[in-house]
Short mmCIF file of C-alpha atoms and ligand atoms in Angstrom, two decimals:
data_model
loop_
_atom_site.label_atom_id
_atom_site.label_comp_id
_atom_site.label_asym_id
_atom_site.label_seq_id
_atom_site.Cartn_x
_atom_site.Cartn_y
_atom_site.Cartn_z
CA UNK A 135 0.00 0.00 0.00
CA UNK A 136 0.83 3.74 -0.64
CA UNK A 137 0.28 4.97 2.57
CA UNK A 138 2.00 4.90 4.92
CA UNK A 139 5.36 4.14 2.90
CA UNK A 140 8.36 2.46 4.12
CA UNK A 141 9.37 0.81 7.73
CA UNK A 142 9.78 4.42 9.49
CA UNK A 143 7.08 6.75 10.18
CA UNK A 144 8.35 10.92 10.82
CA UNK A 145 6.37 12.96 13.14
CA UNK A 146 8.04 16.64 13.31
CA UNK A 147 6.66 17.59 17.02
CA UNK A 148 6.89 20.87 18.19
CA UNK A 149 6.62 21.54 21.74
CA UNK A 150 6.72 25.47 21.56
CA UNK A 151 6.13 27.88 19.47
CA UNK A 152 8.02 30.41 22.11
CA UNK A 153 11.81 31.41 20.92
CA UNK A 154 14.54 32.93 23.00
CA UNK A 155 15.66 34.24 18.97
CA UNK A 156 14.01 35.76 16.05
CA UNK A 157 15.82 34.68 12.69
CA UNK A 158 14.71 36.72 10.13
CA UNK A 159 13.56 33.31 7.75
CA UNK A 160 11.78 31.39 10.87
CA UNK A 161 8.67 29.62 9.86
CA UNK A 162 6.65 30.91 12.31
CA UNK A 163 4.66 34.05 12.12
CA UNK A 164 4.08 34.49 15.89
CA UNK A 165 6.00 33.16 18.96
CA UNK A 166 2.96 33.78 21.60
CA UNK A 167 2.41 29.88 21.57
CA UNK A 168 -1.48 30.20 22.08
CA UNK A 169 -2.83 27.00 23.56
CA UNK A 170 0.37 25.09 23.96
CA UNK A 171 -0.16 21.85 25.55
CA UNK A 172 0.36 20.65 29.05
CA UNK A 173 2.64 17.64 29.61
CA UNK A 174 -0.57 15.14 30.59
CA UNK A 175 -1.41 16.32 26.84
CA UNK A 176 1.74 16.01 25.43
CA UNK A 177 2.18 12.20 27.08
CA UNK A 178 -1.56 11.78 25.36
CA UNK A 179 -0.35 13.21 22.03
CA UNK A 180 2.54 10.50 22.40
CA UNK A 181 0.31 7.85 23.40
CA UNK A 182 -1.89 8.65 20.37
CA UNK A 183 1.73 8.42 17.70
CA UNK A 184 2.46 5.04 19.68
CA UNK A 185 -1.44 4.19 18.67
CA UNK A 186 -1.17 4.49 14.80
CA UNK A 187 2.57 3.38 15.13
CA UNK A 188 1.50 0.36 16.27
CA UNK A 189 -1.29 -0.27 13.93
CA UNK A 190 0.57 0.85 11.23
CA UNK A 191 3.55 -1.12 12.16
CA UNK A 192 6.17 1.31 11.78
CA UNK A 193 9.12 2.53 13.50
CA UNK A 194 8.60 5.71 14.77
CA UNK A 195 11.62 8.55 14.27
CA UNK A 196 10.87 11.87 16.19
CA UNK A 197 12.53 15.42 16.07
CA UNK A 198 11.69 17.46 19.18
CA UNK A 199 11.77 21.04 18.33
CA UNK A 200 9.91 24.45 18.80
CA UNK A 201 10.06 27.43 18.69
CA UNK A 202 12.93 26.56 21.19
CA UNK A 203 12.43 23.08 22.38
CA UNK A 204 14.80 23.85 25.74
CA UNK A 205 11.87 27.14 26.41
CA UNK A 206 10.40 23.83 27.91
CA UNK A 207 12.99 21.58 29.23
CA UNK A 208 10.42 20.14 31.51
CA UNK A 209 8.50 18.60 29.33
CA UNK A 210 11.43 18.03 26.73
CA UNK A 211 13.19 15.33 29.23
CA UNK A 212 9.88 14.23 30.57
CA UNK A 213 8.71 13.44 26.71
CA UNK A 214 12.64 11.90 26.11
CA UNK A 215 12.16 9.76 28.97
CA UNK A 216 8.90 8.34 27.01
CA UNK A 217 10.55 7.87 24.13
CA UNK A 218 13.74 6.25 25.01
CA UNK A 219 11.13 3.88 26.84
CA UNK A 220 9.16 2.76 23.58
CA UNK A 221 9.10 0.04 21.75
CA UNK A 222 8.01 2.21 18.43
CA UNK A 223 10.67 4.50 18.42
CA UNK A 224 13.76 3.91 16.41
CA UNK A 225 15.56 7.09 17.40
CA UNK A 226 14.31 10.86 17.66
CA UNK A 227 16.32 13.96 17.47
CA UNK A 228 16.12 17.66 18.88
CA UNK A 229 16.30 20.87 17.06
CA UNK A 230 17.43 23.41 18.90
CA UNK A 231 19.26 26.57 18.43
CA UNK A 232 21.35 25.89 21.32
CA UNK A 233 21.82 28.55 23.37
CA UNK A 234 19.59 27.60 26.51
CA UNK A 235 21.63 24.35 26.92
CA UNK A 236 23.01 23.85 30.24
CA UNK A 237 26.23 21.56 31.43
CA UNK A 238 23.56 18.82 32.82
CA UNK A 239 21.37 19.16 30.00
CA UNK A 240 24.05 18.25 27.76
CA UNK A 241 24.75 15.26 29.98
CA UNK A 242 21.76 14.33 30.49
CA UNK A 243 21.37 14.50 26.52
CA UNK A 244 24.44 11.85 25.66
CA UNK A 245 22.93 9.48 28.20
CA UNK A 246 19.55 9.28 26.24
CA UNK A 247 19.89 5.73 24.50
CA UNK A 248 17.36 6.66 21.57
CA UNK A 249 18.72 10.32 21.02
CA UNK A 250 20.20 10.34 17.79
CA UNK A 251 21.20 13.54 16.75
CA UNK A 252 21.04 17.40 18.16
CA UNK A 253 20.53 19.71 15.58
CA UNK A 254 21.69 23.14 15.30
CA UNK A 255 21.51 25.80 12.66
CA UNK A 256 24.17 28.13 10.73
CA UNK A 257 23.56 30.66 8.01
CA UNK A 258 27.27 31.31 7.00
CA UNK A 259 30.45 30.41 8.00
CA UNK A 260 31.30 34.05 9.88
CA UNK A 261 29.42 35.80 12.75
CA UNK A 262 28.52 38.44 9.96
CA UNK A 263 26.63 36.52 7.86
CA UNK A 264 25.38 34.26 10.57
CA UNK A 265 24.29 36.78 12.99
CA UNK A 266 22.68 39.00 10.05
CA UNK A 267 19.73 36.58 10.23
CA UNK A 268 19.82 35.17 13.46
CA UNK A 269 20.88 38.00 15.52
CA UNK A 270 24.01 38.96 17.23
CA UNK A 271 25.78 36.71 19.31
CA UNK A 272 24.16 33.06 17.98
CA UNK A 273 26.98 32.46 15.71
CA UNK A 274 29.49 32.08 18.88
CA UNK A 275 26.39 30.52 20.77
CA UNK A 276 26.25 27.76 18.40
CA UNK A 277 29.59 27.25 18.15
CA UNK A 278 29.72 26.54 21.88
CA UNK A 279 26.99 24.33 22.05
CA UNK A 280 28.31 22.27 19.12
CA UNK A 281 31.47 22.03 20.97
CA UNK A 282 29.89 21.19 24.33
CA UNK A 283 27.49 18.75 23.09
CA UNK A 284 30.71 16.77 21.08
CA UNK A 285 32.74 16.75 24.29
CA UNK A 286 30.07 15.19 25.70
CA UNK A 287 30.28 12.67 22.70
CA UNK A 288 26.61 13.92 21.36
CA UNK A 289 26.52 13.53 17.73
CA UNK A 290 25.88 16.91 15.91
CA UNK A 291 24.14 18.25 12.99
CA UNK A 292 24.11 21.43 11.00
CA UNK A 293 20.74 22.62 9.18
CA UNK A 294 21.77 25.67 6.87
CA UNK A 295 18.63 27.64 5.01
CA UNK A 296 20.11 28.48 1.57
CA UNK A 297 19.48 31.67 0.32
CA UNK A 298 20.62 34.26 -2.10
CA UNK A 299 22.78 35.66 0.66
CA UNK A 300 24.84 32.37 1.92
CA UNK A 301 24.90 30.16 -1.20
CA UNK A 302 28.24 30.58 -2.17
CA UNK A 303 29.87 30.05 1.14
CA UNK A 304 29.30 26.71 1.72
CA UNK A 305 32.57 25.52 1.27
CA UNK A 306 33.59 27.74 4.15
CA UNK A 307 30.75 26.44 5.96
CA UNK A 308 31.75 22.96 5.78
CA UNK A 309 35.19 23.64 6.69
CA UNK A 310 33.88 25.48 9.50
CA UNK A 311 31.42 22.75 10.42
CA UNK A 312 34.65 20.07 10.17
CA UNK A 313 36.75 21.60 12.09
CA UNK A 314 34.31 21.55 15.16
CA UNK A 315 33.68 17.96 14.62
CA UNK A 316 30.06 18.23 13.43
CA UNK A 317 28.77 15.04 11.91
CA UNK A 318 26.17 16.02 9.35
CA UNK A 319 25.28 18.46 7.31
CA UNK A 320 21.99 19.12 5.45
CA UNK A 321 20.53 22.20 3.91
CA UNK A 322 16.80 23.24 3.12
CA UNK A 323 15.82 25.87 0.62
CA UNK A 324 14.55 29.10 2.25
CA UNK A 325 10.75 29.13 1.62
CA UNK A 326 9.04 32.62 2.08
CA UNK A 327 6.71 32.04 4.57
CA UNK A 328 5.91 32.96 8.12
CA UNK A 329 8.49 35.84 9.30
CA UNK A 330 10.96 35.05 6.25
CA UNK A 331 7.90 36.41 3.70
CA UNK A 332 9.55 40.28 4.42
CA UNK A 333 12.62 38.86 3.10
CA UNK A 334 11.10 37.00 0.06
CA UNK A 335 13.78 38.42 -2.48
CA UNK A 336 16.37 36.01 -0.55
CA UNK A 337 15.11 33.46 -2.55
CA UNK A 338 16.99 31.33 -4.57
CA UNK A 339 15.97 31.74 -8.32
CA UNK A 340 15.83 28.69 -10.36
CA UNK A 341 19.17 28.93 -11.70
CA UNK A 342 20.76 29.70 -8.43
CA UNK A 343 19.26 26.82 -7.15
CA UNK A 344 20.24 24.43 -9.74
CA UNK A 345 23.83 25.65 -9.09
CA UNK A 346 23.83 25.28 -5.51
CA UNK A 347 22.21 21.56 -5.42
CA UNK A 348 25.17 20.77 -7.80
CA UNK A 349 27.99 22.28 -5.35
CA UNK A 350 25.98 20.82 -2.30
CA UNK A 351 26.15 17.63 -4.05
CA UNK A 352 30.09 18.12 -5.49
CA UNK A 353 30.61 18.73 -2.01
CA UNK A 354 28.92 15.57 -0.15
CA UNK A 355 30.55 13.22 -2.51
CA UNK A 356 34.01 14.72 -1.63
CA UNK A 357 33.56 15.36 1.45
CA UNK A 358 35.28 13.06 3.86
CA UNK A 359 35.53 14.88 7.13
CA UNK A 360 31.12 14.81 8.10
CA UNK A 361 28.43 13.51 6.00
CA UNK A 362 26.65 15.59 4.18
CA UNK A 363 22.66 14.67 3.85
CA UNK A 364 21.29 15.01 0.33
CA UNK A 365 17.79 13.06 1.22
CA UNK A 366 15.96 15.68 0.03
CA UNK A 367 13.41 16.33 -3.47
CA UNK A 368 15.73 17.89 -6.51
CA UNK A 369 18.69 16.33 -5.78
CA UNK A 370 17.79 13.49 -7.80
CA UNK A 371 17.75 15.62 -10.51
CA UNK A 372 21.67 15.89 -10.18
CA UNK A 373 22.13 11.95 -9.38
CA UNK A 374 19.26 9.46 -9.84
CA UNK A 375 21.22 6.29 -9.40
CA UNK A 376 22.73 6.59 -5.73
CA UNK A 377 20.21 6.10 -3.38
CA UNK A 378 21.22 7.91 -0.95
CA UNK A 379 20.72 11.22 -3.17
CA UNK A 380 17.65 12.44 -3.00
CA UNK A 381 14.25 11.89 -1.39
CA UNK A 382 10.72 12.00 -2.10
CA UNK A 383 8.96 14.92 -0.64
CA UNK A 384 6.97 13.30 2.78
CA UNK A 385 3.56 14.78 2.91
CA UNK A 386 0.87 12.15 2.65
CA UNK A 387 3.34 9.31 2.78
CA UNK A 388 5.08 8.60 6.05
CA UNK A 389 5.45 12.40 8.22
CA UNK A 390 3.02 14.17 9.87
CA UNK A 391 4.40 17.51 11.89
CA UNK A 392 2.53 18.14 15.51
CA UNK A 393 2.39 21.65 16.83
CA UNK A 394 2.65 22.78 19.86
CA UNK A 395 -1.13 23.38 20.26
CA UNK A 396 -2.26 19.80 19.03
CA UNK A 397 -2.74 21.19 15.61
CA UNK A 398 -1.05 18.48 12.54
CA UNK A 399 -0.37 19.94 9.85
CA UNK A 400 1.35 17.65 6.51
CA UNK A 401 5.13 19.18 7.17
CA UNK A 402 6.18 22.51 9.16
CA UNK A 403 6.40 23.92 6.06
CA UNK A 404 2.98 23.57 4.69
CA UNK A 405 1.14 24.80 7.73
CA UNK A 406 -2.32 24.12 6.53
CA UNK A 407 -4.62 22.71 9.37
CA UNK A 408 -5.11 19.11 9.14
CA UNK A 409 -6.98 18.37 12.56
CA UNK A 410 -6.22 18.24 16.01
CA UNK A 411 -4.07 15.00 17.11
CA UNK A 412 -6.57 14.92 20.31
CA UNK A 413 -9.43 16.13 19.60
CA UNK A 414 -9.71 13.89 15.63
CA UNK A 415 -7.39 11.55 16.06
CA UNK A 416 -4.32 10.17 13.62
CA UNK A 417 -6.06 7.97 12.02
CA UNK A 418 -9.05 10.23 11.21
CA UNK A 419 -6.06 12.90 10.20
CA UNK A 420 -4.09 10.35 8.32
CA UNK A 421 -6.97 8.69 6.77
CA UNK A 422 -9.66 11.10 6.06
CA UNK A 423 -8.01 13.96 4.80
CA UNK A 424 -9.09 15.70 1.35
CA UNK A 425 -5.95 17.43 1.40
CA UNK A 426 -3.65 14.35 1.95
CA UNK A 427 -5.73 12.18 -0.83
CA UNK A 428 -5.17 15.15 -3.48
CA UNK A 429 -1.07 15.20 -3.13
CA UNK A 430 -0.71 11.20 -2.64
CA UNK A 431 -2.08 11.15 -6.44
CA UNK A 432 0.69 11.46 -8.37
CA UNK A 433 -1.24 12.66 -11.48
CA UNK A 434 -2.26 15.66 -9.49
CA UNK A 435 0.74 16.99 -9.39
CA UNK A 436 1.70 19.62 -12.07
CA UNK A 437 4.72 18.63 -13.60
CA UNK A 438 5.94 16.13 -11.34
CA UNK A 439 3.21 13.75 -12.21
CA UNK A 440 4.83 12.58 -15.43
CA UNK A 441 8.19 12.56 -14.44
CA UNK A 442 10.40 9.48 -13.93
CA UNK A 443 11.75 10.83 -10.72
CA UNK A 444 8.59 11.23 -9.09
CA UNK A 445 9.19 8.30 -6.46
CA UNK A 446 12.32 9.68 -5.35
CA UNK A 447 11.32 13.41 -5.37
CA UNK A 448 7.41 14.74 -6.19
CA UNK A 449 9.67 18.35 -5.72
CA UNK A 450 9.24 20.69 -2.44
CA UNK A 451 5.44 20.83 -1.57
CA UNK A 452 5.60 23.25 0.52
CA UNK A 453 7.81 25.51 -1.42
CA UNK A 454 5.27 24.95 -4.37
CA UNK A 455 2.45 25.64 -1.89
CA UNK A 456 4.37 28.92 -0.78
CA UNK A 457 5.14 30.38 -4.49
CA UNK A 458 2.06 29.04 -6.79
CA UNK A 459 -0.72 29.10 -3.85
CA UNK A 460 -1.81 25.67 -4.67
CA UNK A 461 0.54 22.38 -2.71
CA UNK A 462 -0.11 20.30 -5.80
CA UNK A 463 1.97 23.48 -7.83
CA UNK A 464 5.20 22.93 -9.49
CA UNK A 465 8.25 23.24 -7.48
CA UNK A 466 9.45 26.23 -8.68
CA UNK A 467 12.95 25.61 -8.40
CA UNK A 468 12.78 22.44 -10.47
CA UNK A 469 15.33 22.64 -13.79
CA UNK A 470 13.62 19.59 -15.61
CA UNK A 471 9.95 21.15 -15.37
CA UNK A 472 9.07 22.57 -18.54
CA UNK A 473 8.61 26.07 -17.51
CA UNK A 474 12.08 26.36 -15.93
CA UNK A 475 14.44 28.63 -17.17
CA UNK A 476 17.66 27.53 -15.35
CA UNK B 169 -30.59 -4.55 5.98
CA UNK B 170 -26.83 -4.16 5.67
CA UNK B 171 -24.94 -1.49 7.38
CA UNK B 172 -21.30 -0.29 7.11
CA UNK B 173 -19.69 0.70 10.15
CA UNK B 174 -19.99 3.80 11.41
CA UNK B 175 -16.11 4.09 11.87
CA UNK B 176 -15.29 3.03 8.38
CA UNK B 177 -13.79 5.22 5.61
CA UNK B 178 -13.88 4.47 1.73
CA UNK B 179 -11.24 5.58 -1.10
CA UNK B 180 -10.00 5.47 -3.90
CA UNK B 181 -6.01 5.40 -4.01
CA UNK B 182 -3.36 5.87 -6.31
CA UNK B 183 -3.33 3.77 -9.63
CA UNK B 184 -6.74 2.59 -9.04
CA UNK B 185 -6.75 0.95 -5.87
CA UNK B 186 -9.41 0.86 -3.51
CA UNK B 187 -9.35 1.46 0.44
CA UNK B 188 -10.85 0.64 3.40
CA UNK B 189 -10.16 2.58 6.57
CA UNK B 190 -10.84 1.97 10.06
CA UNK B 191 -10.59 5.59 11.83
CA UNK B 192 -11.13 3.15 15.62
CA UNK B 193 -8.56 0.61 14.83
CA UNK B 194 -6.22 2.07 12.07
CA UNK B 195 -6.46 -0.92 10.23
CA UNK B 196 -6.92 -1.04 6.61
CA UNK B 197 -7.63 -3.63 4.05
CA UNK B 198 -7.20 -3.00 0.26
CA UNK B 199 -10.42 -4.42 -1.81
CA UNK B 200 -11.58 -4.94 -5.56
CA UNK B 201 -12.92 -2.52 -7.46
CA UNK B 202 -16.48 -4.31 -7.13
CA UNK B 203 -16.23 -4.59 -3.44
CA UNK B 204 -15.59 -1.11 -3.29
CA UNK B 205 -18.82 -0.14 -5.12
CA UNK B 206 -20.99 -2.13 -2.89
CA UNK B 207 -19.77 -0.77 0.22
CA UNK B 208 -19.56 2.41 -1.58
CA UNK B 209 -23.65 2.07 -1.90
CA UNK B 210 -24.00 0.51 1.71
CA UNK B 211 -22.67 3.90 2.67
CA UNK B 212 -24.80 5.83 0.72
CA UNK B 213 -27.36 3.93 2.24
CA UNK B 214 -28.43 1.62 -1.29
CA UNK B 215 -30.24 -1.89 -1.15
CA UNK B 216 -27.96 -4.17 -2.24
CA UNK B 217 -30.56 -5.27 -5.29
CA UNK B 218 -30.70 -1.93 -6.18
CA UNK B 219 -26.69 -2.40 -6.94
CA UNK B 220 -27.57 -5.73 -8.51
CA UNK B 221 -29.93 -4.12 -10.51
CA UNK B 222 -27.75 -1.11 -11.53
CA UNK B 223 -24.31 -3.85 -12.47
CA UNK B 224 -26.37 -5.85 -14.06
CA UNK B 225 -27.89 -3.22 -16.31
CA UNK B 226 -24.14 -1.88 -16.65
CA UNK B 227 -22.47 -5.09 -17.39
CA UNK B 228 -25.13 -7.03 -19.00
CA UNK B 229 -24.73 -9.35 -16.51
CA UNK B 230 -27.81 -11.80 -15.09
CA UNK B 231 -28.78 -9.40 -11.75
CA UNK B 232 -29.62 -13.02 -9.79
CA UNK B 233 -25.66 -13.66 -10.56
CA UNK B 234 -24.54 -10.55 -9.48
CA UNK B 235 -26.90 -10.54 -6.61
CA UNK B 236 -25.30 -13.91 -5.29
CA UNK B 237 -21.63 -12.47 -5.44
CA UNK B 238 -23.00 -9.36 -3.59
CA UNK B 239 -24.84 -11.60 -0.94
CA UNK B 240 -21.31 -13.54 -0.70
CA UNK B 241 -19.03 -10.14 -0.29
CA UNK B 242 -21.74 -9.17 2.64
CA UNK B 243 -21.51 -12.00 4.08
CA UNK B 244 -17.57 -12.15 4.11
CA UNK B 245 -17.59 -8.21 5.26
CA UNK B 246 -20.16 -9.34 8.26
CA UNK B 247 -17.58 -12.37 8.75
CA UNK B 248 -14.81 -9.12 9.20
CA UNK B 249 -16.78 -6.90 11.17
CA UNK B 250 -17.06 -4.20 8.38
CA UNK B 251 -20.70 -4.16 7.77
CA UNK B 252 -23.82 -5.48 10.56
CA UNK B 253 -26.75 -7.07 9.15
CA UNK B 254 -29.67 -5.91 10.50
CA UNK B 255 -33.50 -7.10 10.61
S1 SF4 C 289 6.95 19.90 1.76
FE1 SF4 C 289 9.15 20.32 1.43
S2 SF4 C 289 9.95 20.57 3.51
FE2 SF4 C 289 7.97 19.51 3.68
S3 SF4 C 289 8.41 17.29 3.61
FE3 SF4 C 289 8.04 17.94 1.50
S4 SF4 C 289 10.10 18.40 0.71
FE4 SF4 C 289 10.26 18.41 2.93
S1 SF4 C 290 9.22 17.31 -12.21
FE1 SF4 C 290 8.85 16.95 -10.02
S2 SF4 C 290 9.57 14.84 -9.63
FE2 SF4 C 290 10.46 15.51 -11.59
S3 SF4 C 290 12.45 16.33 -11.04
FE3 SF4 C 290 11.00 18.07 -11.11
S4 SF4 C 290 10.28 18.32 -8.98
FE4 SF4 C 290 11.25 16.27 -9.17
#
């Protein structure tokens, strides 16, 4: 069957939408975190994944993020606690920006037997160009964290947002990202939306994207010192035959993303309501949804729905979502779609 | 009087396969195209001759034959738990 695909099943769970930072391409549009959930909820919203895990048997992977995930450390160790206890649960990470971590937090973090991964972002390989969108001071926060989690023996990983601005430094990045002994890198394309639609003109255009998933990939293959994680749509387009280049886009097929008031929505980046993981249910959500039957259609999709690649990419949703109104749009940045330019 | 249950959610897949959803147990349970229809009309609250009628009209087929492999499929889906039979 279509749906879910695969042995693992990705819920993107947000426990806040507060933030000790503003970066100037966040997702979110506000950071009052309206009706966030209290940890009986958030141990029912668990309960509930470990439900349709179950019945769907899959393996449950997890990142914990916000907002800032550590605005609630509470509830973020009471939640780990549940996870590293379940027999669903393959591994989870945490995305955080960093800067609230504390010595025993850290500790407590590289004792956590299912904890995979913590990981941070960077927008450029210099406090300039990092702090210009994430405010002053996080470049030489993140840096710290990053080295305090790896002396603790956490495994690390860097999320850049590529934009016009920090596209061609990513060599410096990497080299940056080495030398502190990060583990992985991965990148995602800046999408306009939520606080990052003022800076819309950051965008990549077509061309500029096709150049940078080229270099990204250049890099990965080359690089020796941390992996670099290409498991995203697109990159197919620059190698179809190794598998682990590209990835087909998850909405509708094995990822749902939790926010912090209950409300699912297909992926962070498409935040169009889906239901209420309490209140409906997964399986209602997962199930039921107009929305979710439309984009699991391959035909539906503009472009991608005669392509050969279309099981190892379906493009961005979300970024089509942001730039043609419509989810089941063309990825704009896509070089083998007929109306591309690059 | 067949009934589908209440909990149960019908549709139509990718490349032409047909679903059935349970939204109490998650379970699903892929089914011919035929089975489909007929719990397709359950929900929509259709006799099952008046399906007969209509896929034998469709396919030219003898409605007494095609209202035997409906009474079979009921009786399978009441076998399942997907549909009650009523008085
Ligand atoms: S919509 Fe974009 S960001 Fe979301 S899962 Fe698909 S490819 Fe990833
Ligand atoms: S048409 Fe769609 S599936 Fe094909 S390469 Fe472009 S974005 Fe990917």
């Amino acid at each position: 069957m279509e749906i879910p695909a695969g042995d693992e099943f990705y819920f993107q769970w947000h426990l806040t939408e507060r933030c000790n930072q503003r970066c100037a391409h966040c997702y979110h549009e506000s950071y009052a975190s309206s009706g966030e959930l209290t940890l009986a909820d958030l141990k029912a919203v668990f309960f509930e994944m470990e439900r349709a895990l179950h019945a769907w048997n899959r393996i449950g992977s997890f990142s914990l993020t916000g907002g800032e995930p550590f605005m609630r450390r509470e509830e973020l160790f009471a939640l780990m606690e549940r996870l590293d206890s379940s027999d669903v649960v393959g591994y989870y990470d945490i995305l955080t920006n960093g800067s609230l971590l504390s010595a025993e937090d850290v500790r407590s973090m590289s004792r956590a037997p299912k904890l995979r991964r913590v990981q941070l972002s960077l927008e450029g390989p210099s406090a300039a160009s990092n702090d210009a969108i994430r405010g002053a001071g996080a470049f030489n926060r993140t840096l710290a964290a990053i080295d305090q989690l790896k002396d603790e023996g956490v495994e690390v990983a860097v999320m850049t947002t590529i934009t016009k601005r920090n596209k061609d430094s990513l060599p410096e990045l990497l080299d940056l990202l080495a030398s502190h002994r990060v583990d992985t890198f991965a990148m995602e394309r800046f999408i306009p939306e939520g606080s990052g639609a003022e800076i819309h003109d950051s965008m990549l255009t077509p061309r500029e994207a096709r150049e940078t998933f080229e270099l990204v990939h250049a890099l990965g293959v080359a690089e020796r010192r941390l992996r670099v994680l290409m498991y995203r749509p697109l990159f197919a387009l620059v190698d179809s035959e190794d598998p682990t280049v590209g990835a087909m886009c998850s909405v509708g097929t094995n990822a749902l993303t939790v926010m912090h008031d209950g409300t699912v929505y297909p992926c962070r980046r498409l935040p169009i309501p889906l239901g209420h993981v309490l209140r409906d249910g997964l399986f209602k959500i997962w199930y039921d949804s107009d929305f979710l039957w439309r984009v699991r259609e391959p035909a539906n999709l503009e472009d991608c729905g005669s392509c050969d690649l279309a099981a190892v990419c379906r493009g961005c949703r979300a970024m089509a979502y942001s730039t043609s109104g419509d989810c089941c749009g063309p990825d704009p940045h896509c070089w083998r779609s007929q109306k591309c330019t690059a | 009087m067949y009934r589908l249950k209440p909990s149960l959610r019908l549709r139509q897949g990718p490349a032409e396969t047909f679903w059935v959803f349970d939204l109490e147990s998650g379970s699903h349970f892929e089914v011919n195209e035929t089975a489909f229809e007929v719990l397709r009309g359950l929900e929509a609250a259709v006799e099952p001759s008046v399906l007969a009628r209509r896929v034998s009209e469709e396919y030219g087929i003898e409605e007494a034959e095609v209202m035997a492999d409906i009474e079979e499929l009921l009786a399978t889906c009441v076998e399942d738990g997907l549909v009650t039979k009523e008085a």
